[in-house]
mmCIF file of C-alpha atoms in Angstrom:
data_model
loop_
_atom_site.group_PDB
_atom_site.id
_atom_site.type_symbol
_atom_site.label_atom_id
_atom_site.label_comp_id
_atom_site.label_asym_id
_atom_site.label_seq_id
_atom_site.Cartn_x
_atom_site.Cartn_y
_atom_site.Cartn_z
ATOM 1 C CA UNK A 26 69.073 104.912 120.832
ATOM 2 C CA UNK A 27 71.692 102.372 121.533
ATOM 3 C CA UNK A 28 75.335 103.142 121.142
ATOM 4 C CA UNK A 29 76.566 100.845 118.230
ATOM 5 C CA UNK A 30 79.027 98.425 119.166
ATOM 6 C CA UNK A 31 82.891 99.251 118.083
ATOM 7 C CA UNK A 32 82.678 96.359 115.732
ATOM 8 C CA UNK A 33 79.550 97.736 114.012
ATOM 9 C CA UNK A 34 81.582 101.021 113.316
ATOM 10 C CA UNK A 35 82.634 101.309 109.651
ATOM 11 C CA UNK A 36 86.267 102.193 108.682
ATOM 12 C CA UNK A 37 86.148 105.248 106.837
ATOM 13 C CA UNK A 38 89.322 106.570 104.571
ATOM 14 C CA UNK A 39 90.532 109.991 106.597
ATOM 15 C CA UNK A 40 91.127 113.209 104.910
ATOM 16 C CA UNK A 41 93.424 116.613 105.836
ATOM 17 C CA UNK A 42 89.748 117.849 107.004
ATOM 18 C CA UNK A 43 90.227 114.915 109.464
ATOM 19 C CA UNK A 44 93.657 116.364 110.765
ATOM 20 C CA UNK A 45 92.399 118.115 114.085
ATOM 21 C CA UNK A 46 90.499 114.703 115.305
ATOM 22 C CA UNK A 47 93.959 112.939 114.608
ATOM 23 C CA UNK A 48 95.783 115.299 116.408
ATOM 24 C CA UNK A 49 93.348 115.302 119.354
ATOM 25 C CA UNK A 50 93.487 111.238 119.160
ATOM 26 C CA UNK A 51 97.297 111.679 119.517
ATOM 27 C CA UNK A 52 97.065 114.166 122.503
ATOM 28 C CA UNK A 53 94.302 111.691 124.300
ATOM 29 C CA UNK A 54 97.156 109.312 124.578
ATOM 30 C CA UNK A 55 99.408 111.247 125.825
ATOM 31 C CA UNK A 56 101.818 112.020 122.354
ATOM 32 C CA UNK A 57 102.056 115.220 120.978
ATOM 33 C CA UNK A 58 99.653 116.959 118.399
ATOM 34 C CA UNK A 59 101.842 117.047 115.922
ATOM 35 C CA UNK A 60 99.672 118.713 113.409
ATOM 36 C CA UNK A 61 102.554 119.719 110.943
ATOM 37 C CA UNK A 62 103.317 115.985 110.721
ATOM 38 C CA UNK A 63 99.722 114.656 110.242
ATOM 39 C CA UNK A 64 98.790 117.640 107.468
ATOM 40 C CA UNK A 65 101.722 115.475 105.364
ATOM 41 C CA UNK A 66 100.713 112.145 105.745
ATOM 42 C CA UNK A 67 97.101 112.829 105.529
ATOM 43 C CA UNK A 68 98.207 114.321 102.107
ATOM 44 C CA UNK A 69 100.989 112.437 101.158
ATOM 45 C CA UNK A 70 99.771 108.619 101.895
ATOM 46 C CA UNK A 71 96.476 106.748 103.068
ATOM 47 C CA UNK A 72 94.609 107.601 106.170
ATOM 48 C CA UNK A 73 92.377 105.357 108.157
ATOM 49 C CA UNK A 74 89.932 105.470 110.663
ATOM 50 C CA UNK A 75 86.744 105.293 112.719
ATOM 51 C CA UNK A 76 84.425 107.579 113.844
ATOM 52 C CA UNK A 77 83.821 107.931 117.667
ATOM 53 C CA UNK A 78 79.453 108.144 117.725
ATOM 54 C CA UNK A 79 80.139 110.609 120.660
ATOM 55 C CA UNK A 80 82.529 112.554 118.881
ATOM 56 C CA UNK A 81 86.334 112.360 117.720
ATOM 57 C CA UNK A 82 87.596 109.289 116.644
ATOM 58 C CA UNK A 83 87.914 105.534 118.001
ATOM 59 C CA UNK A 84 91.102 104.762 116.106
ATOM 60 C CA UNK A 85 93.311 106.081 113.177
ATOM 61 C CA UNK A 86 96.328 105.146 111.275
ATOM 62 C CA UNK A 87 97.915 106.316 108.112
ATOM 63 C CA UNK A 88 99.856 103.968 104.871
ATOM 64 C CA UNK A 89 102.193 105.543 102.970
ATOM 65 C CA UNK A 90 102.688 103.752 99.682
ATOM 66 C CA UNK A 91 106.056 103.999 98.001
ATOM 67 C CA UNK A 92 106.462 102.828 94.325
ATOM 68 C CA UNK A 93 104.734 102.990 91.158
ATOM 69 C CA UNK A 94 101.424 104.733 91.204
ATOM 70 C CA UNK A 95 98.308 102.403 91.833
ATOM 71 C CA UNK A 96 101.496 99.511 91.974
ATOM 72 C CA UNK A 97 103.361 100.030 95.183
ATOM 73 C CA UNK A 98 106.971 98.411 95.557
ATOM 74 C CA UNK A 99 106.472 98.865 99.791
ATOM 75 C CA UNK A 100 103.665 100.875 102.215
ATOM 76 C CA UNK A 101 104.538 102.154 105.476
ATOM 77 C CA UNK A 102 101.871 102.012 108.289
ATOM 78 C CA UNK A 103 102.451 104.809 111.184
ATOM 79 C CA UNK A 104 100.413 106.737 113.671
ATOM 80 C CA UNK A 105 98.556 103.494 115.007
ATOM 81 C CA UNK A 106 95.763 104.915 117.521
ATOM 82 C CA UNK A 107 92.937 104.104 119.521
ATOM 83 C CA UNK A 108 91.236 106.398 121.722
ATOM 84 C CA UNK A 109 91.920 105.406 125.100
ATOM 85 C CA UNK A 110 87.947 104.861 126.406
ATOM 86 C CA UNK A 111 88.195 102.160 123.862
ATOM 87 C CA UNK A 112 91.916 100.855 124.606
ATOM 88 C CA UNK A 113 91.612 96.743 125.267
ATOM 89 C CA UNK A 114 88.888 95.998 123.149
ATOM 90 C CA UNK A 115 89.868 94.773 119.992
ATOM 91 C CA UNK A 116 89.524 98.006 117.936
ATOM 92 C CA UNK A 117 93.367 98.365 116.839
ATOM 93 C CA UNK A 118 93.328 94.844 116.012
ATOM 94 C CA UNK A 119 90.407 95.354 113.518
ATOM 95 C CA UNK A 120 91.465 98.087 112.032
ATOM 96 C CA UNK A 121 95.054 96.821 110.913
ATOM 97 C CA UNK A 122 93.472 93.571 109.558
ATOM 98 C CA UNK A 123 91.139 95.998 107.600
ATOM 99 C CA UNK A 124 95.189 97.232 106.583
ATOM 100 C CA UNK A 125 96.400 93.959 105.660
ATOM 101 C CA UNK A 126 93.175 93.339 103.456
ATOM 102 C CA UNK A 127 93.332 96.155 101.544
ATOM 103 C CA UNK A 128 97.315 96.162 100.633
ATOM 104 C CA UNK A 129 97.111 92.873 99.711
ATOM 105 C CA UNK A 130 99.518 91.481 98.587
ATOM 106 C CA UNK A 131 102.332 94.984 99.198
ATOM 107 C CA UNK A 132 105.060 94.491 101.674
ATOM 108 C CA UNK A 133 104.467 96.484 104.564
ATOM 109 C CA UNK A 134 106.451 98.014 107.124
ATOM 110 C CA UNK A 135 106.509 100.202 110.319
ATOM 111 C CA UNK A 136 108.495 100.957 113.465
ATOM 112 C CA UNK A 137 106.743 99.395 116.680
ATOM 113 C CA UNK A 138 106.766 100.575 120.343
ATOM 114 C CA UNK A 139 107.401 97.799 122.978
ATOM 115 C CA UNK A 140 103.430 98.280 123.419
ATOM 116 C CA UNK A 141 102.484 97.608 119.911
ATOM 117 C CA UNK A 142 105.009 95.239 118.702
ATOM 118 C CA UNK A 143 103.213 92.047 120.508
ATOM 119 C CA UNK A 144 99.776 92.488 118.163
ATOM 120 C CA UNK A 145 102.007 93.405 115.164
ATOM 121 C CA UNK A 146 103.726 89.762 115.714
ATOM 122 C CA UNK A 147 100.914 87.887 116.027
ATOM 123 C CA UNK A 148 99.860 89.786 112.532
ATOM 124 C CA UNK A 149 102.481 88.592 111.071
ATOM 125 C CA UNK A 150 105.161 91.259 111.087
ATOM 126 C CA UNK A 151 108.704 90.063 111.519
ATOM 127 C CA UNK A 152 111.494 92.251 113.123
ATOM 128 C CA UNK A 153 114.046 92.801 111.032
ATOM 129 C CA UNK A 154 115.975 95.611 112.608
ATOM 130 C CA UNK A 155 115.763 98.105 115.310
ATOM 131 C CA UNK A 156 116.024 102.135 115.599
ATOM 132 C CA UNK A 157 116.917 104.594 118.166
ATOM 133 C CA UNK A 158 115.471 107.909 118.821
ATOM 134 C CA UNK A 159 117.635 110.623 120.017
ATOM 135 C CA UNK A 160 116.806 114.235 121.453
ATOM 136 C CA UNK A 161 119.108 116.981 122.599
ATOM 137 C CA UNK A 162 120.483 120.390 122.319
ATOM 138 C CA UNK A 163 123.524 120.083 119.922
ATOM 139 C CA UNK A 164 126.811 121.391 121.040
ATOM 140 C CA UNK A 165 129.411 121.539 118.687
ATOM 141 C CA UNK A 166 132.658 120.438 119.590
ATOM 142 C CA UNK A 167 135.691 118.670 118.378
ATOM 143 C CA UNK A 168 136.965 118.195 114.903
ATOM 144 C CA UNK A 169 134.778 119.811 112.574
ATOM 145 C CA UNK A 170 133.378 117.310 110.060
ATOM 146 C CA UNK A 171 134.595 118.168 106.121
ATOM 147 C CA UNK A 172 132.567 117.194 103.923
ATOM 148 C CA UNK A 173 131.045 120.085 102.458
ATOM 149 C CA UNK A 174 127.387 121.125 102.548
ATOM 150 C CA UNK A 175 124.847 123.844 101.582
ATOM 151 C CA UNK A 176 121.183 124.263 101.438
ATOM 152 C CA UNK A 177 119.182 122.756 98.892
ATOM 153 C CA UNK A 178 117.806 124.552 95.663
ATOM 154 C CA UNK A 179 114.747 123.586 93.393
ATOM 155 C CA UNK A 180 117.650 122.576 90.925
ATOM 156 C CA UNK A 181 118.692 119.969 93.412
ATOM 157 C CA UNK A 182 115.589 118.136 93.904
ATOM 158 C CA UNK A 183 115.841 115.443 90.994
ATOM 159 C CA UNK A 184 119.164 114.308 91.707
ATOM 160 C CA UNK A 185 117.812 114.299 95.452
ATOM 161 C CA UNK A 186 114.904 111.848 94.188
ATOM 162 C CA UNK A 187 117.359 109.627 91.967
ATOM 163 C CA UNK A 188 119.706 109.313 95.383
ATOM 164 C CA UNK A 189 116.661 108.602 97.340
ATOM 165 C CA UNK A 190 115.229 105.800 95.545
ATOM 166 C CA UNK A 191 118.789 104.489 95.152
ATOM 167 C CA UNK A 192 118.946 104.064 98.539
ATOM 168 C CA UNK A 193 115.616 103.729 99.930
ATOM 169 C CA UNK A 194 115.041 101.114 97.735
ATOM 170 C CA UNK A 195 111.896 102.169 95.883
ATOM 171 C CA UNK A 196 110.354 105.846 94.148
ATOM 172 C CA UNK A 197 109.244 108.227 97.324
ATOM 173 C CA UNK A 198 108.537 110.693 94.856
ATOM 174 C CA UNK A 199 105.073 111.823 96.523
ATOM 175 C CA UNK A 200 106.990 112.419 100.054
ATOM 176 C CA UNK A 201 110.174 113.653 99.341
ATOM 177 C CA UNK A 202 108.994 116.143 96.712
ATOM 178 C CA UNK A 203 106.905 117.858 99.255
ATOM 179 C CA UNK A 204 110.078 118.205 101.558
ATOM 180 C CA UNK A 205 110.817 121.696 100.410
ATOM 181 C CA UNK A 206 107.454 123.112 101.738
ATOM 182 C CA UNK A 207 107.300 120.534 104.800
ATOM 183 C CA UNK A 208 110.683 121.550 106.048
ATOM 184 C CA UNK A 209 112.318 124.540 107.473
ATOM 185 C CA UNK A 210 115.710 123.500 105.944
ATOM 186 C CA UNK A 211 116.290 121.559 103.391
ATOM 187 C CA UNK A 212 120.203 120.897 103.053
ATOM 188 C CA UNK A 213 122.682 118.723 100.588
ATOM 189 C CA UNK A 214 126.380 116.959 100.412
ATOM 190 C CA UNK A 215 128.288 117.363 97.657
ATOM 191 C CA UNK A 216 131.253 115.903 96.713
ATOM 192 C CA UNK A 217 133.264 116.872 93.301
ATOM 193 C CA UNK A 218 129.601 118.646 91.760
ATOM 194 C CA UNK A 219 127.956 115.115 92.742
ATOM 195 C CA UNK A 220 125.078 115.347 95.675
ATOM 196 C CA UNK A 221 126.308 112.467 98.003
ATOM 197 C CA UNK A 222 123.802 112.716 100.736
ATOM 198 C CA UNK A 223 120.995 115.092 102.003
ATOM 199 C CA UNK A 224 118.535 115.766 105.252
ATOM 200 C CA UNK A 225 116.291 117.757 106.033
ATOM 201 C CA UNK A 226 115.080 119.616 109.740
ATOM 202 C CA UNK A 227 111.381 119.824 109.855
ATOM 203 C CA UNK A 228 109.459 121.491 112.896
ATOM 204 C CA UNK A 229 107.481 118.741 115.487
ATOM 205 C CA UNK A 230 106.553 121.014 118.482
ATOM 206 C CA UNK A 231 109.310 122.510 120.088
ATOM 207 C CA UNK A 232 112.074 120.361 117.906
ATOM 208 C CA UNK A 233 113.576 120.093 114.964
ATOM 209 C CA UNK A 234 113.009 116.618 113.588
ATOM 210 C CA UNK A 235 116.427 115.389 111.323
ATOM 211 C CA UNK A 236 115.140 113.016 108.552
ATOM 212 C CA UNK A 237 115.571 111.646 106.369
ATOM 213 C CA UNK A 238 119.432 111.503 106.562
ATOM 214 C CA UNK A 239 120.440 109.831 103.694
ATOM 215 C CA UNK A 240 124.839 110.182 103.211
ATOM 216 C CA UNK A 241 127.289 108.022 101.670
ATOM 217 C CA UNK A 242 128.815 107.499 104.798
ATOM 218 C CA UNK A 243 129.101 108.769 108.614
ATOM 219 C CA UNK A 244 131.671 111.328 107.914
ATOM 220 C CA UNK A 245 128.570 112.910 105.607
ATOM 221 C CA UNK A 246 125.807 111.858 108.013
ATOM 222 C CA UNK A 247 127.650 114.000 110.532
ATOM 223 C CA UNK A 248 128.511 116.917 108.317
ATOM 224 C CA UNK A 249 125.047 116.984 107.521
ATOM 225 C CA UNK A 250 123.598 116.437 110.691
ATOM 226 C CA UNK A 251 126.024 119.474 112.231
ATOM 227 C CA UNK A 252 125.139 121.787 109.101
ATOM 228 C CA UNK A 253 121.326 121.136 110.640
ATOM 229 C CA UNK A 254 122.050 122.236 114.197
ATOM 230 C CA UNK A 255 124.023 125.182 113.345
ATOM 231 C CA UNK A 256 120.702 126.922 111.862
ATOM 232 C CA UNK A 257 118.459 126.292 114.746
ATOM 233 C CA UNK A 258 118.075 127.079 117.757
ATOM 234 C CA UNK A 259 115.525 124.379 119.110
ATOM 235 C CA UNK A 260 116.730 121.066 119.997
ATOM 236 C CA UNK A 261 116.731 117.978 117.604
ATOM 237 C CA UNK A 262 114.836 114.603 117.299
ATOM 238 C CA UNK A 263 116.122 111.980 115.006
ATOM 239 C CA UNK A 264 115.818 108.195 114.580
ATOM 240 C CA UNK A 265 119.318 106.266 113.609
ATOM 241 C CA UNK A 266 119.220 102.939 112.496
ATOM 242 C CA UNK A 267 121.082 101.276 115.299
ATOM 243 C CA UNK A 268 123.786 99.865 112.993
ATOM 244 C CA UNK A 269 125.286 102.681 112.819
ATOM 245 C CA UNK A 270 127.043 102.802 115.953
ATOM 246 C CA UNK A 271 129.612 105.573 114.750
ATOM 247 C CA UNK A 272 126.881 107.928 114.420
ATOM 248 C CA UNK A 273 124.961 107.169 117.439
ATOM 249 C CA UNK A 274 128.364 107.804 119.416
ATOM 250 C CA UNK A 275 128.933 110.680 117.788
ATOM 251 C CA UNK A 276 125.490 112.343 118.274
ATOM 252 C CA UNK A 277 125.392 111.373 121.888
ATOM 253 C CA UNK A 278 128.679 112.883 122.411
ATOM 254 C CA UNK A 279 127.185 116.285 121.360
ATOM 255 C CA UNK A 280 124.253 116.219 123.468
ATOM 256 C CA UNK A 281 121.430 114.497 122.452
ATOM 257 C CA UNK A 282 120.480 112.115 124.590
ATOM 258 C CA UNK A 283 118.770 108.099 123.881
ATOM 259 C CA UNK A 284 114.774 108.438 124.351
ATOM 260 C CA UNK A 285 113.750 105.252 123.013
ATOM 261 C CA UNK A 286 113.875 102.051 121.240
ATOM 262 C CA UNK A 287 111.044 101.103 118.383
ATOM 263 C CA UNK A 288 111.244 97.903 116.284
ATOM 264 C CA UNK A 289 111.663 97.885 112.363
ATOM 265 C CA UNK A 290 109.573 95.345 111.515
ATOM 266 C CA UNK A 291 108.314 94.106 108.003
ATOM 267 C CA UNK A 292 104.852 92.373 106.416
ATOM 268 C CA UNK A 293 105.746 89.962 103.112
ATOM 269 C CA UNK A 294 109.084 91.075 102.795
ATOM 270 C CA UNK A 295 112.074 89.293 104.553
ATOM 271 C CA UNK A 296 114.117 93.032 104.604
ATOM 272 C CA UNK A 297 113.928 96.459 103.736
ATOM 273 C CA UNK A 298 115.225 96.760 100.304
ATOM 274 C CA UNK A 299 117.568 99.446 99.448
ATOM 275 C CA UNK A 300 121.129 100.351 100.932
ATOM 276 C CA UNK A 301 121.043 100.412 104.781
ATOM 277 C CA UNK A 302 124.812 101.772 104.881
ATOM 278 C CA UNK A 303 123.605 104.974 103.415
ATOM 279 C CA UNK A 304 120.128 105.057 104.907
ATOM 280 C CA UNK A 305 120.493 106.657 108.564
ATOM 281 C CA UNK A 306 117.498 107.932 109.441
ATOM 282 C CA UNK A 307 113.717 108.128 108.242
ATOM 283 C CA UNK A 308 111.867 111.469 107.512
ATOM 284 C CA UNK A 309 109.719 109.830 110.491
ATOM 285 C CA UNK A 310 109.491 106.539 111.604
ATOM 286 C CA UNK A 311 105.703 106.719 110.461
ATOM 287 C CA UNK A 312 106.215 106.744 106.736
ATOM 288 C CA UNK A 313 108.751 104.396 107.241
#
């Protein structure tokens, strides 16, 4: 029989029995597995895709929906793939209109390479900020930040949701609640018995990914941030919103080192909403 042609193939909503095919679509263009990372969005948010007639998958992408349930204030759209025997041919392109049709009328957001940012623009997707990914082995040094800091306890976790959506801008109940299983540390900033920040370090192949870093200012990004590297031994992976240029300086000056650039960009919303000055860094840059 005839091989169907890719715009024949129906998009199908994926599943966490759908996580090994995601991770192999990852590792067929060259990015990590990252299974730990996929098991959570595949469970925490939306999962698209379309099956490969030969096996695998064609494309994939996930939407993480912040806000009310079944009335989101904002949804996320990460892990944008297409296999690459079918790169060039329209397939991404179809399957992120088949995005836009069913959020309708939800702002959107995501963080785009230099590769995908051209078909997100002519989507519609504005760029309204930028962020930059470090990675490094942390090497203490210097004046010791002092704020204080200690690791998080199930008692914690509602003022870490009220703080969350305070600065994130909308409820991320869903995601952040499954933080203490997702991560391996899980860690808080207090300040006079009030939480003032938190982060977490979750495990993405051989790093430790910081996010999200949420602080009331650098002085608690960086406690936090140091608290982090003192309990691990791998090196860490974090994305910092380039405005804060204290923190980026800071971070570089202890060893991790700039990787890359991606593009905030937004769909039906002029900004992010929320408190940038105390939003650092995402839990990934694929939930948003």
């Amino acid at each position: 029989m005839p091989t169907p042609s890719l715009a024949a193939l129906p998009i199908r909503r994926l599943t966490l029995r759908d996580l090994n095919a995601c991770a192999d679509l990852s590792e067929d263009r060259g990015w990590p597995r990252e299974e730990h990372k996929w098991g959570l969005l595949l469970s925490a948010g939306k999962g698209f895709g379309i099956d490969d007639p030969e096996g695998g998958l064609v494309t994939a992408c996930v939407v993480t929906e912040y806000g009310a349930w079944g009335r989101p204030d904002l949804g996320a759209i990460g892990m944008v793939l297409v296999a690459e025997r079918h790169a060039r041919r329209g397939v991404g392109r179809r399957l992120m209109q088949h995005v836009l049709s069913t959020m309708g009328t939800t702002p959107l957001t995501l963080h785009a390479t230099p590769y995908g940012r051209p078909l997100y623009e002519e989507l519609g997707f504005k760029v309204t900020g930028r962020a930059e990914m470090l990675r490094g082995r942390f090497t203490h040094g210097g004046p010791e930040p002092t704020v204080a800091t200690r690791a998080a306890t199930a008692e914690d976790l509602p003022a870490i949701l009220r703080l969350d959506e305070e600065v994130f801008g909308t409820d991320r109940t869903p995601l952040i609640a499954r933080l203490p299983a997702f991560a391996d540390q899980l860690r808080v900033a207090e300040e006079d018995g009030r939480l003032i920040g938190y982060t977490a370090a979750w495990p993405n192949m051989d790093t430790h990914v910081v996010g999200p870093l949420i602080a009331r200012d650098t002085e608690t990004a960086k406690a936090l941030i140091a608290s982090l590297a003192a309990r691990t031994e791998r090196p860490l992976r974090t994305d910092i919103d380039v405005r804060h240029e204290e923190l980026l300086a800071w971070a570089k000056e202890r060893g991790l080192a700039s990787v890359a650039f991606n593009a905030v960009m937004t769909y039906g919303i002029a900004e992010l909403p929320g408190d940038w000055t105390r939003r650092f860094a995402p839990l990934t840059v694929a939930a948003g």
